[in-house]
DNA sequence: ACTTTTAGTGTGGATATTACACGAATCGCT
DNA sequence: AGCGATTCGTGTAATATCCACACTAAAAGT
């Protein structure tokens, strides 16, 4: 076993899968490529990792250069390294995932970036992307759906003040399912993650809903405590199994 | 944004974290290095990915060359890419995890491998390893402990015929906790993952225990069905939360 | 036959999960 | 002012799950 001849002759990239919630719809942020290969194709915002930066660092830098987003939390999901996934040679890519609320961020492509523009796309409208980005997106979507049942991630996707119905719709959109209103409220309120603002919607043509905000301190506790969420209303007989 | 000057001047490796269960103890498979850097240090069995092979493929190949193990199931866990983690330059490594039963495998280091020898170490005896392998190991151990509560992975670690007490000890070793015998048995049997062999231990100085084996077909169902396991006997008040 | 050791078994109280329906509050229209 | 349309907000009861807890059974060795 020797050092391969092509040692130090490979490249790695990061690709960011940024999910957003807007208008009752789960979206993902794509860029249109400004260079070959896949010129003009849409793909995930991703680019090469520099030699002097860490992976996560690179993911944040690339995301900002290509879409203008800063201050999003990125989480490493999986690394894709099939041969032939990049026409320029052996390129391995590390996929990062984030969940943000669309309204909070203004998209802005830097001049020197490899992107012509950045836009949000509804998940259901996406069929083909540059490279193997569709596969990466699908993997991240699976992860998101599993994740959402274990951590209260959904909150990141709503405005600072929201109604319980909005929160429920969010979960229904991500999980592509329907939930029972009363049970949803019971659960969510019992978690003490919400702050009751004692304010109400205005100018709605129906009984106005109470507004809530999200208790960030309490959220931190949840994450560190390894709490287990569970969306359920479950299909199967024996749901929570041990061992 | 341009292609970095050091494009195609990086290297990647795979590192395998192979957990084994033996003698009531959770172990991990390490190799002693036969080359610099970290000559003579113990570390994870890992090496460079060739340009013409996929990541997973590389992980299997490297594992076999360094330890002789074949036919283990490897799962990608995380990619480590801090700058400075490898003294030779920018090297990114993808960590793979596996769980096997020690007795089933004979360790055999190939002549040309970068390893002098391969040995099993108890988790608790490991303090320092080559590179950042201790950090990689710790990350994989966390993943294993979480994993074990979601999938019945533990079965891989026992001989073909085992007693319920052995299975319980396995879980106790992995999770570093004690479990209630009656509740454990109720749960595990209700999952229908075990086949009652109608055989008993022999030559033990006490009442002999029934022997079971593991129903592989049923196990497959579990995996594909996205069942949720849960080890519990739980510390916290509200265990299973929704939303 | 007695000791030692591990195997094997059931119940009840507390909590969590699910299914399910109707009055309340606002707006806009007449 | 009254009515219709719309969404908000709330409780209960049946079922399933979770967990704590203690004694008898079977074999080997003396």
Coordinates of C-alpha atoms (C1' of nucleotides) in Angstrom, one line a residue:
Chain A
X1 CA 0.0 0.0 0.0
X2 CA 1.6 3.2 -1.1
X3 CA 0.6 6.8 -1.3
X4 CA -1.5 7.0 -4.5
X5 CA 0.1 8.6 -7.5
X6 CA -2.6 11.2 -7.5
X7 CA -2.1 12.2 -3.9
X8 CA -2.9 15.8 -3.5
X9 CA -4.5 15.9 -6.9
X10 CA -8.1 16.0 -5.8
X11 CA -10.6 18.7 -4.9
X12 CA -13.3 19.2 -2.5
X13 CA -16.3 21.4 -2.4
X14 CA -19.2 22.2 -0.1
X15 CA -22.8 22.3 -1.2
X16 CA -25.5 24.0 0.9
X17 CA -29.1 22.9 1.0
X18 CA -31.0 25.8 2.4
X19 CA -34.6 25.1 3.2
X20 CA -37.0 28.0 3.7
X21 CA -40.7 28.2 4.5
X22 CA -42.8 30.8 2.8
X23 CA -46.3 31.1 1.9
X24 CA -47.2 27.7 3.3
X25 CA -44.7 26.0 1.1
X26 CA -41.3 24.4 1.8
X27 CA -38.7 25.9 -0.5
X28 CA -35.0 25.4 -1.3
X29 CA -32.5 28.0 -2.4
X30 CA -30.9 27.4 -5.7
X31 CA -28.4 29.4 -7.8
X32 CA -28.1 29.6 -11.6
X33 CA -24.6 28.7 -12.6
X34 CA -22.4 31.3 -14.4
X35 CA -19.6 29.0 -15.5
X36 CA -19.0 25.6 -17.0
X37 CA -19.6 22.9 -16.3
X38 CA -23.4 23.1 -16.2
X39 CA -23.4 26.7 -17.3
X40 CA -27.0 28.2 -16.9
X41 CA -28.1 25.1 -15.0
X42 CA -29.7 25.5 -11.5
X43 CA -27.9 23.9 -8.7
X44 CA -27.1 24.1 -5.0
X45 CA -25.0 27.0 -3.8
X46 CA -21.6 25.4 -3.4
X47 CA -18.0 25.8 -4.4
X48 CA -14.5 24.8 -3.7
X49 CA -13.0 24.6 -0.3
X50 CA -9.8 26.6 0.1
X51 CA -6.7 25.0 1.4
X52 CA -6.5 27.2 4.4
X53 CA -10.1 26.9 5.8
X54 CA -12.1 24.4 7.6
X55 CA -15.1 22.7 6.0
X56 CA -17.8 24.5 7.9
X57 CA -16.0 27.8 7.5
X58 CA -15.9 27.2 3.7
X59 CA -19.6 26.4 3.7
X60 CA -20.4 29.7 5.4
X61 CA -18.1 31.7 3.1
X62 CA -19.5 30.1 -0.1
X63 CA -23.0 30.5 1.0
X64 CA -22.5 34.2 1.6
X65 CA -20.7 34.8 -1.7
X66 CA -23.3 33.0 -3.7
X67 CA -26.5 34.0 -2.0
X68 CA -25.7 36.8 0.5
X69 CA -26.9 34.8 3.4
X70 CA -25.1 35.2 6.7
X71 CA -26.0 34.1 10.2
X72 CA -27.7 30.8 9.2
X73 CA -26.9 27.7 11.1
X74 CA -25.3 25.1 8.9
X75 CA -25.2 21.4 9.8
X76 CA -23.1 18.8 8.0
X77 CA -25.3 16.1 6.6
X78 CA -23.3 13.8 4.3
X79 CA -20.4 13.6 1.9
X80 CA -20.8 12.6 -1.7
X81 CA -17.9 11.1 -3.5
X82 CA -18.9 8.8 -6.3
X83 CA -16.3 8.9 -9.1
X84 CA -17.7 10.7 -12.1
X85 CA -20.0 13.1 -10.2
X86 CA -18.0 16.1 -11.4
X87 CA -16.8 16.3 -15.1
X88 CA -13.6 18.1 -14.1
X89 CA -12.2 15.2 -12.2
X90 CA -12.3 13.7 -8.8
X91 CA -14.4 16.1 -6.6
X92 CA -15.8 15.2 -3.3
X93 CA -18.5 17.4 -1.8
X94 CA -19.7 17.8 1.7
X95 CA -23.4 18.7 2.0
X96 CA -24.6 21.2 4.6
X97 CA -28.2 21.8 5.6
X98 CA -30.0 24.8 7.0
X99 CA -33.5 25.9 7.7
X100 CA -34.4 29.6 7.6
X101 CA -37.4 31.8 7.1
X102 CA -37.4 33.3 3.7
X103 CA -38.6 36.7 4.6
X104 CA -35.7 37.4 6.9
X105 CA -33.1 37.2 4.2
X106 CA -32.4 39.3 1.2
X107 CA -30.7 37.3 -1.6
X108 CA -27.7 39.0 -3.1
X109 CA -25.2 37.3 -5.3
X110 CA -21.6 38.7 -5.1
X111 CA -20.2 40.0 -8.4
X112 CA -17.3 37.5 -8.5
X113 CA -19.4 34.5 -7.6
X114 CA -20.1 31.6 -10.0
X115 CA -23.8 32.3 -9.8
X116 CA -25.9 34.5 -12.0
X117 CA -28.7 34.6 -9.5
X118 CA -30.1 33.0 -6.5
X119 CA -33.8 32.1 -6.1
X120 CA -36.2 30.1 -3.9
X121 CA -37.9 27.1 -5.5
X122 CA -40.7 25.0 -4.2
X123 CA -39.5 21.6 -3.4
X124 CA -42.1 20.0 -5.6
X125 CA -41.1 22.1 -8.6
X126 CA -37.6 20.7 -8.8
X127 CA -36.7 18.0 -11.2
X128 CA -33.2 18.3 -12.6
X129 CA -30.2 20.1 -11.2
X130 CA -26.5 20.4 -12.0
X131 CA -24.1 17.6 -11.1
X132 CA -25.7 15.2 -8.6
X133 CA -27.4 18.0 -6.7
X134 CA -30.9 16.5 -7.0
X135 CA -29.6 13.4 -5.1
X136 CA -28.0 15.6 -2.5
X137 CA -31.2 17.6 -2.1
X138 CA -33.3 14.5 -1.7
X139 CA -30.9 13.1 0.9
X140 CA -31.1 16.4 2.9
X141 CA -34.9 16.5 2.6
X142 CA -35.1 13.0 4.1
X143 CA -32.8 14.2 6.9
X144 CA -35.0 17.3 7.5
X145 CA -38.1 15.2 7.8
X146 CA -36.5 12.9 10.3
X147 CA -34.9 15.8 12.1
X148 CA -38.1 17.7 12.5
X149 CA -39.6 14.9 14.6
X150 CA -36.7 15.0 17.0
X151 CA -36.0 18.7 17.5
X152 CA -38.3 21.7 17.4
X153 CA -36.5 23.0 14.3
X154 CA -39.7 24.3 12.8
X155 CA -39.6 27.5 14.8
X156 CA -36.7 28.8 12.7
X157 CA -39.1 29.1 9.8
X158 CA -41.7 31.4 11.2
X159 CA -41.8 35.1 11.7
X160 CA -41.1 36.3 15.3
X161 CA -44.8 36.4 16.1
X162 CA -46.9 33.6 14.8
X163 CA -50.1 31.8 15.5
X164 CA -50.5 28.2 16.5
X165 CA -52.3 27.5 13.2
X166 CA -49.3 28.8 11.3
X167 CA -47.0 26.6 13.3
X168 CA -49.2 23.6 12.6
X169 CA -49.3 24.4 8.9
X170 CA -45.5 24.6 8.9
X171 CA -45.3 21.1 10.3
X172 CA -47.9 19.8 7.9
X173 CA -45.9 21.3 5.0
X174 CA -42.6 19.8 6.0
X175 CA -44.1 16.4 6.8
X176 CA -46.6 16.4 4.1
X177 CA -49.4 15.2 6.4
X178 CA -52.4 16.5 8.4
X179 CA -52.4 16.9 12.1
X180 CA -55.1 17.2 14.7
X181 CA -55.6 20.7 15.9
X182 CA -56.4 20.0 19.5
X183 CA -53.7 17.4 19.9
X184 CA -51.1 19.6 18.2
X185 CA -51.9 22.5 20.6
X186 CA -51.8 20.3 23.6
X187 CA -48.4 19.0 22.7
X188 CA -46.8 22.1 21.6
X189 CA -47.9 24.1 24.6
X190 CA -46.9 21.4 27.0
X191 CA -43.3 21.8 25.8
X192 CA -43.1 25.3 27.1
X193 CA -41.2 26.4 24.1
X194 CA -43.7 29.2 23.3
X195 CA -44.2 32.6 24.8
X196 CA -47.7 33.7 24.9
X197 CA -47.5 37.4 23.8
X198 CA -51.0 38.3 24.8
X199 CA -51.5 39.9 21.4
X200 CA -53.8 39.0 18.7
X201 CA -54.0 39.1 14.9
X202 CA -55.5 42.3 13.5
X203 CA -57.6 42.9 10.4
X204 CA -58.5 39.3 9.7
X205 CA -62.0 38.5 8.6
X206 CA -62.5 36.0 11.4
X207 CA -61.9 35.5 15.0
X208 CA -58.3 36.7 15.5
X209 CA -55.7 34.2 16.7
X210 CA -53.4 34.7 19.6
X211 CA -49.7 35.4 18.8
X212 CA -46.8 33.5 20.2
X213 CA -43.1 33.8 20.0
X214 CA -40.4 31.2 20.4
X215 CA -38.5 30.9 23.7
X216 CA -34.9 30.6 22.6
X217 CA -33.5 30.0 26.0
X218 CA -35.8 27.0 26.5
X219 CA -35.0 25.8 23.0
X220 CA -31.3 25.6 24.0
X221 CA -32.2 23.4 26.9
X222 CA -34.0 21.1 24.6
X223 CA -31.2 20.6 22.3
X224 CA -28.6 20.0 25.0
X225 CA -30.9 17.7 26.9
X226 CA -31.3 15.2 24.1
X227 CA -35.0 15.4 24.3
X228 CA -36.8 13.2 21.9
X229 CA -39.6 14.7 19.8
X230 CA -42.1 12.6 18.0
X231 CA -44.6 13.8 15.5
X232 CA -46.7 10.6 15.1
X233 CA -50.4 10.3 14.9
X234 CA -48.8 7.1 13.8
X235 CA -49.3 4.6 11.1
X236 CA -48.0 1.6 13.0
X237 CA -49.1 -0.4 15.8
X238 CA -46.3 -0.4 18.3
X239 CA -44.7 3.0 18.0
X240 CA -42.1 3.5 20.6
X241 CA -40.0 0.5 20.9
X242 CA -37.2 -0.3 23.2
X243 CA -34.0 -2.2 22.6
Chain B
X1 CA -14.5 34.0 -6.9
X2 CA -12.1 31.9 -8.9
X3 CA -10.9 28.4 -8.8
X4 CA -8.5 28.3 -5.9
X5 CA -4.8 28.1 -6.7
X6 CA -4.5 24.8 -4.9
X7 CA -7.3 23.2 -6.8
X8 CA -6.6 19.5 -7.2
X9 CA -3.9 19.8 -4.6
X10 CA -5.7 18.2 -1.7
X11 CA -6.1 14.7 -0.5
X12 CA -8.9 12.7 1.2
X13 CA -8.9 9.7 3.3
X14 CA -11.4 7.4 4.9
X15 CA -11.2 6.3 8.5
X16 CA -13.1 3.3 9.9
X17 CA -14.5 3.1 13.4
X18 CA -15.2 -0.6 13.9
X19 CA -17.0 -1.4 17.2
X20 CA -17.1 -4.9 18.5
X21 CA -18.6 -6.5 21.5
X22 CA -16.7 -9.2 23.3
X23 CA -16.5 -10.4 26.8
X24 CA -19.1 -8.0 28.0
X25 CA -17.1 -5.1 26.8
X26 CA -17.5 -2.6 24.0
X27 CA -14.3 -2.5 21.9
X28 CA -12.9 -0.7 18.9
X29 CA -10.5 -1.9 16.3
X30 CA -7.2 0.1 16.1
X31 CA -4.1 -0.3 14.1
X32 CA -0.5 0.5 15.0
X33 CA 1.0 2.7 12.3
X34 CA 4.0 1.6 10.3
X35 CA 4.8 4.9 8.7
X36 CA 5.2 8.6 9.5
X37 CA 3.6 10.7 10.5
X38 CA 2.6 9.2 13.8
X39 CA 4.9 6.1 13.3
X40 CA 4.1 3.5 16.0
X41 CA 1.0 5.4 17.2
X42 CA -2.3 3.6 17.4
X43 CA -5.0 5.0 15.3
X44 CA -8.1 4.2 13.3
X45 CA -7.7 2.0 10.2
X46 CA -7.9 4.5 7.5
X47 CA -6.0 5.6 4.4
X48 CA -6.1 7.6 1.2
X49 CA -9.0 7.3 -1.3
X50 CA -7.8 6.5 -4.8
X51 CA -8.9 8.7 -7.6
X52 CA -10.8 6.0 -9.3
X53 CA -12.9 4.7 -6.5
X54 CA -16.0 5.9 -4.6
X55 CA -15.8 6.8 -0.9
X56 CA -17.6 3.8 0.4
X57 CA -15.6 1.5 -1.9
X58 CA -12.4 3.0 -0.5
X59 CA -13.6 2.5 3.0
X60 CA -14.2 -1.2 2.4
X61 CA -10.9 -1.6 0.6
X62 CA -8.8 0.2 3.2
X63 CA -10.5 -1.7 6.0
X64 CA -9.7 -5.0 4.4
X65 CA -6.1 -4.1 3.7
X66 CA -5.4 -2.9 7.2
X67 CA -7.4 -5.4 9.2
X68 CA -8.5 -8.2 7.0
X69 CA -12.1 -7.6 7.7
X70 CA -14.6 -8.1 4.9
X71 CA -18.4 -8.3 4.8
X72 CA -19.0 -5.7 7.4
X73 CA -21.6 -3.1 6.9
X74 CA -20.1 0.4 6.9
X75 CA -22.1 3.6 7.4
X76 CA -20.9 7.1 6.7
X77 CA -21.0 9.2 9.8
X78 CA -19.2 12.5 9.4
X79 CA -16.4 14.2 7.5
X80 CA -13.6 15.9 9.3
X81 CA -11.8 18.7 7.6
X82 CA -10.2 21.2 10.0
X83 CA -7.0 22.6 8.7
X84 CA -4.0 21.3 10.4
X85 CA -5.5 17.9 11.2
X86 CA -2.9 16.2 9.1
X87 CA 0.8 17.3 9.2
X88 CA 1.3 16.5 5.5
X89 CA -1.1 19.1 4.3
X90 CA -4.8 19.5 3.7
X91 CA -6.4 16.2 4.2
X92 CA -10.1 15.7 4.7
X93 CA -11.3 12.4 6.1
X94 CA -14.7 10.7 5.9
X95 CA -15.5 8.6 8.9
X96 CA -17.3 5.3 8.6
X97 CA -18.8 3.2 11.4
X98 CA -19.5 -0.5 11.8
X99 CA -20.6 -2.8 14.5
X100 CA -19.5 -6.4 14.4
X101 CA -19.0 -9.3 16.8
X102 CA -15.4 -9.8 17.5
X103 CA -15.3 -13.6 17.4
X104 CA -16.5 -13.8 13.9
X105 CA -13.5 -12.1 12.4
X106 CA -9.9 -12.9 12.3
X107 CA -7.6 -9.9 12.1
X108 CA -5.0 -10.0 9.4
X109 CA -2.9 -7.1 8.3
X110 CA -1.8 -7.2 4.7
X111 CA 1.9 -7.0 4.1
X112 CA 2.0 -3.8 2.2
X113 CA -0.4 -2.0 4.5
X114 CA 0.6 1.0 6.6
X115 CA -0.2 -0.9 9.7
X116 CA 2.1 -3.0 11.9
X117 CA -0.8 -4.8 13.5
X118 CA -4.5 -4.5 14.3
X119 CA -6.0 -5.1 17.7
X120 CA -9.2 -4.6 19.7
X121 CA -9.2 -2.1 22.5
X122 CA -11.7 -1.5 25.2
X123 CA -13.3 1.8 24.7
X124 CA -12.5 2.9 28.2
X125 CA -8.8 2.2 27.7
X126 CA -8.2 4.6 24.9
X127 CA -6.8 8.0 25.6
X128 CA -4.6 9.2 22.8
X129 CA -4.6 8.3 19.1
X130 CA -2.8 9.5 15.9
X131 CA -4.1 12.6 14.2
X132 CA -7.5 13.6 15.5
X133 CA -8.7 10.0 15.6
X134 CA -9.8 10.3 19.2
X135 CA -12.2 13.0 18.3
X136 CA -13.5 10.9 15.4
X137 CA -13.9 7.9 17.7
X138 CA -15.8 10.0 20.2
X139 CA -18.1 11.3 17.6
X140 CA -18.8 7.8 16.3
X141 CA -19.4 6.6 19.8
X142 CA -22.0 9.3 20.3
X143 CA -23.7 8.3 17.1
X144 CA -23.6 4.6 18.1
X145 CA -25.3 5.3 21.4
X146 CA -28.0 7.3 19.7
X147 CA -28.3 4.8 16.9
X148 CA -28.8 1.9 19.2
X149 CA -32.0 3.5 20.6
X150 CA -33.5 3.7 17.1
X151 CA -32.5 0.5 15.5
X152 CA -31.9 -3.0 16.9
X153 CA -28.3 -2.8 15.9
X154 CA -27.2 -4.7 18.9
X155 CA -28.0 -8.0 17.4
X156 CA -25.0 -7.8 15.1
X157 CA -22.8 -8.1 18.1
X158 CA -23.9 -11.4 19.5
X159 CA -23.2 -15.0 18.6
X160 CA -25.9 -16.7 16.5
X161 CA -27.5 -18.2 19.6
X162 CA -27.7 -16.0 22.6
X163 CA -29.7 -15.6 25.8
X164 CA -31.9 -12.6 26.7
X165 CA -29.5 -11.8 29.6
X166 CA -26.6 -11.6 27.1
X167 CA -28.6 -9.3 24.9
X168 CA -29.5 -7.1 27.9
X169 CA -25.8 -7.0 29.0
X170 CA -24.9 -5.9 25.5
X171 CA -27.3 -2.9 25.7
X172 CA -26.1 -2.1 29.1
X173 CA -22.5 -2.1 27.9
X174 CA -23.2 0.1 24.9
X175 CA -25.4 2.5 26.8
X176 CA -23.4 2.4 30.0
X177 CA -26.5 2.0 32.1
X178 CA -28.6 -0.6 33.9
X179 CA -31.9 -1.9 32.6
X180 CA -34.8 -3.7 34.3
X181 CA -34.9 -7.3 33.4
X182 CA -38.7 -7.7 33.2
X183 CA -39.2 -4.6 31.2
X184 CA -36.4 -5.4 28.9
X185 CA -37.8 -8.8 28.1
X186 CA -41.3 -7.6 27.6
X187 CA -40.1 -5.0 25.1
X188 CA -37.7 -7.1 23.2
X189 CA -40.1 -10.0 22.8
X190 CA -42.9 -7.8 21.8
X191 CA -40.8 -6.7 18.8
X192 CA -40.9 -10.2 17.3
X193 CA -37.3 -9.9 16.2
X194 CA -36.2 -13.0 18.1
X195 CA -36.7 -16.6 17.2
X196 CA -37.1 -18.9 20.2
X197 CA -34.9 -21.8 19.4
X198 CA -36.3 -24.1 22.1
X199 CA -32.8 -24.8 23.2
X200 CA -31.1 -24.2 26.5
X201 CA -27.7 -23.4 27.7
X202 CA -25.7 -26.5 28.9
X203 CA -23.2 -27.0 31.6
X204 CA -23.9 -23.9 33.5
X205 CA -24.0 -24.0 37.3
X206 CA -27.5 -22.6 37.5
X207 CA -30.8 -22.7 35.8
X208 CA -30.0 -22.8 32.0
X209 CA -31.3 -19.9 29.9
X210 CA -33.3 -20.3 26.7
X211 CA -31.4 -19.6 23.5
X212 CA -32.7 -17.2 20.9
X213 CA -31.6 -16.2 17.5
X214 CA -32.2 -13.1 15.5
X215 CA -34.9 -12.9 12.8
X216 CA -33.1 -11.3 9.9
X217 CA -36.1 -11.0 7.7
X218 CA -38.1 -9.2 10.4
X219 CA -35.1 -6.9 11.0
X220 CA -35.1 -5.8 7.4
X221 CA -38.8 -4.8 7.9
X222 CA -37.9 -2.7 10.9
X223 CA -35.2 -0.8 9.1
X224 CA -37.2 0.0 6.0
X225 CA -40.3 0.9 8.1
X226 CA -38.6 3.7 9.9
X227 CA -39.7 2.2 13.2
X228 CA -38.6 4.2 16.2
X229 CA -36.9 2.4 19.1
X230 CA -36.4 3.9 22.4
X231 CA -34.3 2.6 25.2
X232 CA -35.5 4.9 28.0
X233 CA -36.3 4.1 31.5
X234 CA -36.1 7.7 31.3
X235 CA -34.5 10.5 33.2
X236 CA -36.9 13.3 32.1
X237 CA -40.4 14.1 32.8
X238 CA -42.0 14.4 29.4
X239 CA -40.3 11.9 27.2
X240 CA -41.9 11.6 23.9
X241 CA -42.8 15.0 22.6
X242 CA -44.5 16.1 19.5
X243 CA -43.8 18.9 17.1
Chain C
dA1 C1' -30.5 -32.3 50.8
dC2 C1' -28.6 -27.9 50.9
dT3 C1' -26.3 -23.8 49.0
dT4 C1' -25.3 -20.9 45.2
dT5 C1' -26.4 -18.8 41.1
dT6 C1' -28.9 -17.1 37.3
dA7 C1' -33.5 -17.7 34.7
dG8 C1' -38.0 -16.5 34.3
dT9 C1' -42.4 -14.3 35.2
dG10 C1' -47.1 -10.3 36.2
dT11 C1' -49.4 -6.4 38.2
dG12 C1' -50.9 -1.8 39.0
dG13 C1' -50.4 3.2 39.0
dA14 C1' -48.9 7.0 36.2
dT15 C1' -48.5 9.0 31.9
dA16 C1' -49.1 9.5 27.0
dT17 C1' -51.7 9.0 22.7
dT18 C1' -55.5 9.4 20.0
dA19 C1' -60.1 10.4 18.1
dC20 C1' -63.5 13.5 18.1
dA21 C1' -67.5 18.4 17.8
dC22 C1' -69.1 22.8 19.0
dG23 C1' -69.4 27.7 20.8
dA24 C1' -66.7 32.2 20.3
dA25 C1' -64.8 36.2 17.9
dT26 C1' -64.2 39.0 14.0
dC27 C1' -65.3 41.0 9.2
dG28 C1' -68.1 42.3 5.5
dC29 C1' -72.4 42.6 3.5
dT30 C1' -77.2 44.0 3.4
Chain D
dA1 C1' -78.4 45.8 13.5
dG2 C1' -78.4 41.4 11.9
dC3 C1' -76.7 37.6 9.3
dG4 C1' -73.3 34.7 7.0
dA5 C1' -68.7 33.3 6.4
dT6 C1' -64.5 32.1 8.4
dT7 C1' -61.1 30.7 11.6
dC8 C1' -60.1 30.3 16.7
dG9 C1' -60.0 27.8 20.8
dT10 C1' -61.2 24.3 23.9
dG11 C1' -62.0 19.0 26.9
dT12 C1' -63.0 14.2 27.6
dA13 C1' -62.8 9.4 27.5
dA14 C1' -60.9 5.0 25.7
dT15 C1' -56.6 2.9 24.8
dA16 C1' -51.8 2.0 24.9
dT17 C1' -47.3 2.6 26.9
dC18 C1' -44.1 3.2 30.7
dC19 C1' -42.0 1.9 34.8
dA20 C1' -41.3 0.2 39.4
dC21 C1' -41.1 -3.8 41.9
dA22 C1' -40.1 -9.5 44.3
dC23 C1' -40.5 -14.1 44.2
dT24 C1' -40.2 -19.1 42.4
dA25 C1' -37.6 -22.4 39.2
dA26 C1' -33.7 -25.0 37.5
dA27 C1' -29.2 -26.6 37.4
dA28 C1' -24.3 -27.6 39.5
dG29 C1' -21.4 -28.4 43.3
dT30 C1' -20.8 -29.8 47.9

